[in-house]
Amino acid sequence: NAGVMQNPRHLVRRRGQEARLRCSPMKGHSHVYWYRQLPEEGLKFMVYLQKENIIDESGMPKERFSAEFPKEGPSILRIQQVVRGDSAAYFCASSPPVGAQETQYFGPGTRLLVL
Amino acid sequence: AQSVSQHNHHVILSEAASLELGCNYSYGGTVNLFWYVQYPGQHLQLLLKYFSGDPLVKGIKGFEAEFIKSKFSFNLRKPSVQWSDTAEYFCAVRGSGTYKYIFGTGTRLKVLA
């Protein structure tokens, strides 16, 4: 049973370029979450998606960041016109439908470096 | 404000030493609590979780944690660490029935052989 998959694992971009991060949830999981970890900080919630729906994007920066989880294919976190401050590790997690005992399972992360 | 504090950022122990990592949280209402571990180069793995019931929770690899509601704490313990426990440990809280995890900044544990 494959876990949460993320690719690429490492991504280098120059300022102004676009970054696309992909997340494939665990089999049977229909809920995806994105977190960002800045250096020396804990993971910070960004967005929560179900298939074709954004449920909560309260942690997303207002500009340049977007996320989707299409009916087919992985969830995508897209960062347009990257800046140095976007350098971080981006973690995706997935879960089955939310319930009292539901737990999120994390992927290995994508480490984004903006030059 | 909702937050999680992990006071020890770096811990160095010798093998067979006992471990206790502190975790305190600030959150109004009923909470679920988690400890995750991230081994070098790997993804976060769930060590243990508390939802309700017995406040002493046992997890994988000999770890346990105790929820002390009056102290808003959920400290992680292991009586005898091994070199393979070298990793970063994250405490997390979420409101019961919600989905938004709040993470601490992590504690990097290094165990010397």
PDB file of C-alpha atoms in Angstrom:
ATOM      1  CA  ASN A   1       0.000   0.000   0.000  1.00  0.00           C
ATOM      2  CA  ALA A   2       1.866   3.032  -1.267  1.00  0.00           C
ATOM      3  CA  GLY A   3       1.960   6.006   1.024  1.00  0.00           C
ATOM      4  CA  VAL A   4       1.524   9.627   0.095  1.00  0.00           C
ATOM      5  CA  MET A   5       3.706  10.462  -2.880  1.00  0.00           C
ATOM      6  CA  GLN A   6       5.152  13.852  -3.623  1.00  0.00           C
ATOM      7  CA  ASN A   7       7.227  14.984  -6.543  1.00  0.00           C
ATOM      8  CA  PRO A   8       9.592  16.383  -7.169  1.00  0.00           C
ATOM      9  CA  ARG A   9      11.470  15.842  -3.924  1.00  0.00           C
ATOM     10  CA  HIS A  10      13.729  18.782  -4.642  1.00  0.00           C
ATOM     11  CA  LEU A  11      12.987  21.749  -6.875  1.00  0.00           C
ATOM     12  CA  VAL A  12      15.210  24.680  -7.730  1.00  0.00           C
ATOM     13  CA  ARG A  13      13.721  27.772  -9.311  1.00  0.00           C
ATOM     14  CA  ARG A  14      14.972  31.234 -10.117  1.00  0.00           C
ATOM     15  CA  ARG A  15      13.059  34.256  -8.909  1.00  0.00           C
ATOM     16  CA  GLY A  16      10.062  34.936 -11.116  1.00  0.00           C
ATOM     17  CA  GLN A  17       9.626  31.354 -12.313  1.00  0.00           C
ATOM     18  CA  GLU A  18       6.726  29.092 -11.495  1.00  0.00           C
ATOM     19  CA  ALA A  19       6.872  26.107  -9.163  1.00  0.00           C
ATOM     20  CA  ARG A  20       4.478  23.166  -9.428  1.00  0.00           C
ATOM     21  CA  LEU A  21       4.398  20.653  -6.620  1.00  0.00           C
ATOM     22  CA  ARG A  22       2.472  17.410  -6.935  1.00  0.00           C
ATOM     23  CA  CYS A  23       0.878  15.200  -4.355  1.00  0.00           C
ATOM     24  CA  SER A  24      -0.736  11.802  -4.849  1.00  0.00           C
ATOM     25  CA  PRO A  25      -2.732  10.769  -1.790  1.00  0.00           C
ATOM     26  CA  MET A  26      -2.832   7.305  -0.326  1.00  0.00           C
ATOM     27  CA  LYS A  27      -5.209   4.903  -1.980  1.00  0.00           C
ATOM     28  CA  GLY A  28      -8.701   5.424  -0.682  1.00  0.00           C
ATOM     29  CA  HIS A  29      -7.981   8.911   0.629  1.00  0.00           C
ATOM     30  CA  SER A  30     -10.059  11.695  -0.832  1.00  0.00           C
ATOM     31  CA  HIS A  31      -8.778  14.549   1.313  1.00  0.00           C
ATOM     32  CA  VAL A  32      -5.534  16.387   0.788  1.00  0.00           C
ATOM     33  CA  TYR A  33      -3.798  19.001   2.919  1.00  0.00           C
ATOM     34  CA  TRP A  34      -0.782  21.145   2.156  1.00  0.00           C
ATOM     35  CA  TYR A  35       1.606  22.447   4.788  1.00  0.00           C
ATOM     36  CA  ARG A  36       4.669  24.632   4.527  1.00  0.00           C
ATOM     37  CA  GLN A  37       7.710  24.401   6.741  1.00  0.00           C
ATOM     38  CA  LEU A  38      10.018  27.381   6.774  1.00  0.00           C
ATOM     39  CA  PRO A  39      13.531  26.952   8.186  1.00  0.00           C
ATOM     40  CA  GLU A  40      13.525  26.558  11.968  1.00  0.00           C
ATOM     41  CA  GLU A  41       9.725  26.612  12.096  1.00  0.00           C
ATOM     42  CA  GLY A  42       7.010  24.017  12.433  1.00  0.00           C
ATOM     43  CA  LEU A  43       4.685  22.967   9.671  1.00  0.00           C
ATOM     44  CA  LYS A  44       2.029  25.568   8.917  1.00  0.00           C
ATOM     45  CA  PHE A  45      -1.332  24.660   7.420  1.00  0.00           C
ATOM     46  CA  MET A  46      -1.952  26.111   3.984  1.00  0.00           C
ATOM     47  CA  VAL A  47      -4.981  24.525   2.334  1.00  0.00           C
ATOM     48  CA  TYR A  48      -7.415  21.628   2.563  1.00  0.00           C
ATOM     49  CA  LEU A  49      -8.939  20.111  -0.529  1.00  0.00           C
ATOM     50  CA  GLN A  50     -11.312  17.378  -1.490  1.00  0.00           C
ATOM     51  CA  LYS A  51     -11.719  16.173  -5.046  1.00  0.00           C
ATOM     52  CA  GLU A  52     -12.545  19.243  -7.174  1.00  0.00           C
ATOM     53  CA  ASN A  53     -13.199  21.396  -4.117  1.00  0.00           C
ATOM     54  CA  ILE A  54     -11.180  23.747  -1.961  1.00  0.00           C
ATOM     55  CA  ILE A  55     -12.555  23.395   1.539  1.00  0.00           C
ATOM     56  CA  ASP A  56     -10.272  25.732   3.474  1.00  0.00           C
ATOM     57  CA  GLU A  57      -7.521  27.904   2.060  1.00  0.00           C
ATOM     58  CA  SER A  58      -7.137  30.151   5.071  1.00  0.00           C
ATOM     59  CA  GLY A  59      -3.408  29.420   5.318  1.00  0.00           C
ATOM     60  CA  MET A  60      -2.585  30.254   1.729  1.00  0.00           C
ATOM     61  CA  PRO A  61      -0.868  33.523   0.891  1.00  0.00           C
ATOM     62  CA  LYS A  62      -3.319  35.782  -0.885  1.00  0.00           C
ATOM     63  CA  GLU A  63      -1.244  36.147  -4.025  1.00  0.00           C
ATOM     64  CA  ARG A  64       0.768  33.841  -6.262  1.00  0.00           C
ATOM     65  CA  PHE A  65      -0.282  30.614  -4.524  1.00  0.00           C
ATOM     66  CA  SER A  66      -3.024  28.305  -5.723  1.00  0.00           C
ATOM     67  CA  ALA A  67      -3.987  24.682  -5.210  1.00  0.00           C
ATOM     68  CA  GLU A  68      -6.206  22.203  -6.938  1.00  0.00           C
ATOM     69  CA  PHE A  69      -7.228  18.584  -6.610  1.00  0.00           C
ATOM     70  CA  PRO A  70      -8.819  17.521  -9.870  1.00  0.00           C
ATOM     71  CA  LYS A  71     -11.133  14.594 -10.334  1.00  0.00           C
ATOM     72  CA  GLU A  72      -8.304  12.675 -11.971  1.00  0.00           C
ATOM     73  CA  GLY A  73      -4.651  13.000 -11.095  1.00  0.00           C
ATOM     74  CA  PRO A  74      -2.651  14.417  -8.236  1.00  0.00           C
ATOM     75  CA  SER A  75      -3.190  17.522  -6.208  1.00  0.00           C
ATOM     76  CA  ILE A  76      -1.109  20.453  -7.414  1.00  0.00           C
ATOM     77  CA  LEU A  77       0.268  23.331  -5.387  1.00  0.00           C
ATOM     78  CA  ARG A  78       1.272  26.090  -7.733  1.00  0.00           C
ATOM     79  CA  ILE A  79       3.451  29.054  -6.875  1.00  0.00           C
ATOM     80  CA  GLN A  80       3.725  31.734  -9.496  1.00  0.00           C
ATOM     81  CA  GLN A  81       6.578  34.247  -9.742  1.00  0.00           C
ATOM     82  CA  VAL A  82       8.511  32.662  -6.912  1.00  0.00           C
ATOM     83  CA  VAL A  83      10.548  34.785  -4.541  1.00  0.00           C
ATOM     84  CA  ARG A  84      13.381  33.801  -2.199  1.00  0.00           C
ATOM     85  CA  GLY A  85      10.990  33.771   0.743  1.00  0.00           C
ATOM     86  CA  ASP A  86       9.115  30.876  -0.853  1.00  0.00           C
ATOM     87  CA  SER A  87      12.101  28.609  -0.193  1.00  0.00           C
ATOM     88  CA  ALA A  88      10.768  25.991   2.183  1.00  0.00           C
ATOM     89  CA  ALA A  89       9.713  22.399   2.502  1.00  0.00           C
ATOM     90  CA  TYR A  90       6.163  21.770   1.327  1.00  0.00           C
ATOM     91  CA  PHE A  91       4.416  18.760   2.772  1.00  0.00           C
ATOM     92  CA  CYS A  92       1.274  17.135   1.572  1.00  0.00           C
ATOM     93  CA  ALA A  93      -0.898  14.944   3.763  1.00  0.00           C
ATOM     94  CA  SER A  94      -3.944  12.862   2.987  1.00  0.00           C
ATOM     95  CA  SER A  95      -6.713  11.291   4.964  1.00  0.00           C
ATOM     96  CA  PRO A  96      -9.923   9.370   4.516  1.00  0.00           C
ATOM     97  CA  PRO A  97     -13.120  11.364   5.065  1.00  0.00           C
ATOM     98  CA  VAL A  98     -12.907  13.464   8.213  1.00  0.00           C
ATOM     99  CA  GLY A  99     -14.102  11.655  11.277  1.00  0.00           C
ATOM    100  CA  ALA A 100     -13.432  11.473  14.951  1.00  0.00           C
ATOM    101  CA  GLN A 101     -10.508   9.093  14.641  1.00  0.00           C
ATOM    102  CA  GLU A 102      -9.136  10.220  11.311  1.00  0.00           C
ATOM    103  CA  THR A 103      -5.403  10.793  11.055  1.00  0.00           C
ATOM    104  CA  GLN A 104      -3.417  12.540   8.389  1.00  0.00           C
ATOM    105  CA  TYR A 105      -0.605  10.701   6.656  1.00  0.00           C
ATOM    106  CA  PHE A 106       2.261  12.756   5.320  1.00  0.00           C
ATOM    107  CA  GLY A 107       4.348  12.566   2.208  1.00  0.00           C
ATOM    108  CA  PRO A 108       8.121  13.042   2.094  1.00  0.00           C
ATOM    109  CA  GLY A 109       7.877  16.703   1.159  1.00  0.00           C
ATOM    110  CA  THR A 110       9.179  18.836  -1.669  1.00  0.00           C
ATOM    111  CA  ARG A 111      12.078  21.075  -0.828  1.00  0.00           C
ATOM    112  CA  LEU A 112      11.876  24.228  -2.897  1.00  0.00           C
ATOM    113  CA  LEU A 113      14.911  26.434  -3.270  1.00  0.00           C
ATOM    114  CA  VAL A 114      14.535  29.786  -4.961  1.00  0.00           C
ATOM    115  CA  LEU A 115      17.754  31.308  -6.207  1.00  0.00           C
TER     116      LEU A 115
ATOM    117  CA  ALA B   1      -3.947  32.088  20.061  1.00  0.00           C
ATOM    118  CA  GLN B   2      -3.617  28.430  19.141  1.00  0.00           C
ATOM    119  CA  SER B   3      -0.057  27.216  19.394  1.00  0.00           C
ATOM    120  CA  VAL B   4       2.236  24.347  20.253  1.00  0.00           C
ATOM    121  CA  SER B   5       5.525  24.805  22.063  1.00  0.00           C
ATOM    122  CA  GLN B   6       8.399  22.383  21.977  1.00  0.00           C
ATOM    123  CA  HIS B   7      10.973  23.858  24.298  1.00  0.00           C
ATOM    124  CA  ASN B   8      13.868  21.580  23.444  1.00  0.00           C
ATOM    125  CA  HIS B   9      15.106  22.335  19.956  1.00  0.00           C
ATOM    126  CA  HIS B  10      18.131  20.052  20.070  1.00  0.00           C
ATOM    127  CA  VAL B  11      18.720  17.089  22.350  1.00  0.00           C
ATOM    128  CA  ILE B  12      21.804  14.883  22.428  1.00  0.00           C
ATOM    129  CA  LEU B  13      21.748  11.619  24.339  1.00  0.00           C
ATOM    130  CA  SER B  14      23.828   8.514  24.625  1.00  0.00           C
ATOM    131  CA  GLU B  15      22.331   5.157  23.803  1.00  0.00           C
ATOM    132  CA  ALA B  16      20.303   3.652  26.637  1.00  0.00           C
ATOM    133  CA  ALA B  17      19.592   7.053  28.167  1.00  0.00           C
ATOM    134  CA  SER B  18      16.000   7.949  28.930  1.00  0.00           C
ATOM    135  CA  LEU B  19      14.197  10.495  26.806  1.00  0.00           C
ATOM    136  CA  GLU B  20      11.538  13.039  27.559  1.00  0.00           C
ATOM    137  CA  LEU B  21      10.561  15.680  25.016  1.00  0.00           C
ATOM    138  CA  GLY B  22       8.275  18.438  26.160  1.00  0.00           C
ATOM    139  CA  CYS B  23       5.176  19.596  24.338  1.00  0.00           C
ATOM    140  CA  ASN B  24       2.769  22.248  25.594  1.00  0.00           C
ATOM    141  CA  TYR B  25      -0.172  23.565  23.686  1.00  0.00           C
ATOM    142  CA  SER B  26      -2.590  26.450  23.792  1.00  0.00           C
ATOM    143  CA  TYR B  27      -6.013  25.621  22.384  1.00  0.00           C
ATOM    144  CA  GLY B  28      -9.556  26.249  23.552  1.00  0.00           C
ATOM    145  CA  GLY B  29     -11.747  23.187  23.586  1.00  0.00           C
ATOM    146  CA  THR B  30     -11.296  19.458  23.240  1.00  0.00           C
ATOM    147  CA  VAL B  31      -8.128  18.464  21.445  1.00  0.00           C
ATOM    148  CA  ASN B  32      -6.532  15.547  19.688  1.00  0.00           C
ATOM    149  CA  LEU B  33      -2.776  15.273  20.137  1.00  0.00           C
ATOM    150  CA  PHE B  34      -0.087  13.706  17.989  1.00  0.00           C
ATOM    151  CA  TRP B  35       3.595  13.013  17.880  1.00  0.00           C
ATOM    152  CA  TYR B  36       5.242  12.565  14.502  1.00  0.00           C
ATOM    153  CA  VAL B  37       8.816  11.543  13.766  1.00  0.00           C
ATOM    154  CA  GLN B  38      10.870  12.394  10.722  1.00  0.00           C
ATOM    155  CA  TYR B  39      13.944  10.270  10.150  1.00  0.00           C
ATOM    156  CA  PRO B  40      16.670  11.774   7.973  1.00  0.00           C
ATOM    157  CA  GLY B  41      15.499  11.931   4.376  1.00  0.00           C
ATOM    158  CA  GLN B  42      12.118  10.417   5.117  1.00  0.00           C
ATOM    159  CA  HIS B  43       8.557  11.610   5.524  1.00  0.00           C
ATOM    160  CA  LEU B  44       6.769  12.326   8.760  1.00  0.00           C
ATOM    161  CA  GLN B  45       5.500   9.165  10.400  1.00  0.00           C
ATOM    162  CA  LEU B  46       2.905   8.965  13.113  1.00  0.00           C
ATOM    163  CA  LEU B  47       4.430   7.805  16.407  1.00  0.00           C
ATOM    164  CA  LEU B  48       1.316   7.970  18.534  1.00  0.00           C
ATOM    165  CA  LYS B  49      -1.904   9.859  18.994  1.00  0.00           C
ATOM    166  CA  TYR B  50      -4.362  10.723  21.714  1.00  0.00           C
ATOM    167  CA  PHE B  51      -8.062  11.153  21.067  1.00  0.00           C
ATOM    168  CA  SER B  52      -9.728  10.232  24.339  1.00  0.00           C
ATOM    169  CA  GLY B  53      -9.625   7.736  27.181  1.00  0.00           C
ATOM    170  CA  ASP B  54      -6.433   6.647  28.933  1.00  0.00           C
ATOM    171  CA  PRO B  55      -4.141   9.685  28.993  1.00  0.00           C
ATOM    172  CA  LEU B  56      -1.084   7.454  28.789  1.00  0.00           C
ATOM    173  CA  VAL B  57      -0.699   6.511  25.149  1.00  0.00           C
ATOM    174  CA  LYS B  58       1.684   3.918  23.833  1.00  0.00           C
ATOM    175  CA  GLY B  59       3.041   4.186  20.323  1.00  0.00           C
ATOM    176  CA  ILE B  60       5.433   2.444  18.027  1.00  0.00           C
ATOM    177  CA  LYS B  61       9.095   1.682  18.773  1.00  0.00           C
ATOM    178  CA  GLY B  62       8.666   1.858  22.533  1.00  0.00           C
ATOM    179  CA  PHE B  63       7.521   5.465  22.681  1.00  0.00           C
ATOM    180  CA  GLU B  64       4.768   6.683  24.940  1.00  0.00           C
ATOM    181  CA  ALA B  65       3.220  10.021  25.773  1.00  0.00           C
ATOM    182  CA  GLU B  66       1.097  11.297  28.609  1.00  0.00           C
ATOM    183  CA  PHE B  67      -1.677  13.822  28.205  1.00  0.00           C
ATOM    184  CA  ILE B  68      -1.940  16.038  31.277  1.00  0.00           C
ATOM    185  CA  LYS B  69      -4.951  18.209  30.674  1.00  0.00           C
ATOM    186  CA  SER B  70      -4.329  20.536  33.623  1.00  0.00           C
ATOM    187  CA  LYS B  71      -0.873  21.335  32.305  1.00  0.00           C
ATOM    188  CA  PHE B  72      -1.829  21.428  28.620  1.00  0.00           C
ATOM    189  CA  SER B  73       1.034  19.048  28.024  1.00  0.00           C
ATOM    190  CA  PHE B  74       1.670  15.947  25.958  1.00  0.00           C
ATOM    191  CA  ASN B  75       5.259  14.950  26.654  1.00  0.00           C
ATOM    192  CA  LEU B  76       6.926  12.155  24.726  1.00  0.00           C
ATOM    193  CA  ARG B  77       8.975   9.560  26.574  1.00  0.00           C
ATOM    194  CA  LYS B  78      11.120   6.543  25.908  1.00  0.00           C
ATOM    195  CA  PRO B  79      12.936   4.722  28.705  1.00  0.00           C
ATOM    196  CA  SER B  80      15.990   3.719  26.669  1.00  0.00           C
ATOM    197  CA  VAL B  81      16.887   5.351  23.354  1.00  0.00           C
ATOM    198  CA  GLN B  82      18.749   3.735  20.514  1.00  0.00           C
ATOM    199  CA  TRP B  83      21.016   5.190  17.863  1.00  0.00           C
ATOM    200  CA  SER B  84      18.224   4.573  15.330  1.00  0.00           C
ATOM    201  CA  ASP B  85      15.993   7.039  17.210  1.00  0.00           C
ATOM    202  CA  THR B  86      18.046   9.895  15.805  1.00  0.00           C
ATOM    203  CA  ALA B  87      15.408  12.012  14.080  1.00  0.00           C
ATOM    204  CA  GLU B  88      13.293  15.113  14.362  1.00  0.00           C
ATOM    205  CA  TYR B  89      10.171  14.882  16.502  1.00  0.00           C
ATOM    206  CA  PHE B  90       7.082  17.020  16.029  1.00  0.00           C
ATOM    207  CA  CYS B  91       4.201  17.498  18.399  1.00  0.00           C
ATOM    208  CA  ALA B  92       0.870  18.533  16.879  1.00  0.00           C
ATOM    209  CA  VAL B  93      -2.598  19.433  18.125  1.00  0.00           C
ATOM    210  CA  ARG B  94      -5.932  19.884  16.439  1.00  0.00           C
ATOM    211  CA  GLY B  95      -9.396  20.626  17.707  1.00  0.00           C
ATOM    212  CA  SER B  96     -11.389  17.458  18.128  1.00  0.00           C
ATOM    213  CA  GLY B  97     -13.307  16.775  14.924  1.00  0.00           C
ATOM    214  CA  THR B  98     -11.405  19.394  12.940  1.00  0.00           C
ATOM    215  CA  TYR B  99      -8.707  18.909  10.329  1.00  0.00           C
ATOM    216  CA  LYS B 100      -6.254  21.750  10.845  1.00  0.00           C
ATOM    217  CA  TYR B 101      -3.119  20.531  12.585  1.00  0.00           C
ATOM    218  CA  ILE B 102      -0.989  22.983  14.530  1.00  0.00           C
ATOM    219  CA  PHE B 103       2.599  21.853  14.756  1.00  0.00           C
ATOM    220  CA  GLY B 104       5.410  22.660  17.107  1.00  0.00           C
ATOM    221  CA  THR B 105       8.777  23.675  15.717  1.00  0.00           C
ATOM    222  CA  GLY B 106      10.230  20.232  16.273  1.00  0.00           C
ATOM    223  CA  THR B 107      12.995  18.748  18.404  1.00  0.00           C
ATOM    224  CA  ARG B 108      16.085  17.307  16.787  1.00  0.00           C
ATOM    225  CA  LEU B 109      17.284  14.289  18.697  1.00  0.00           C
ATOM    226  CA  LYS B 110      20.746  12.905  18.188  1.00  0.00           C
ATOM    227  CA  VAL B 111      21.617   9.633  19.863  1.00  0.00           C
ATOM    228  CA  LEU B 112      25.288   8.838  20.196  1.00  0.00           C
ATOM    229  CA  ALA B 113      26.316   5.216  19.749  1.00  0.00           C
TER     230      ALA B 113
END
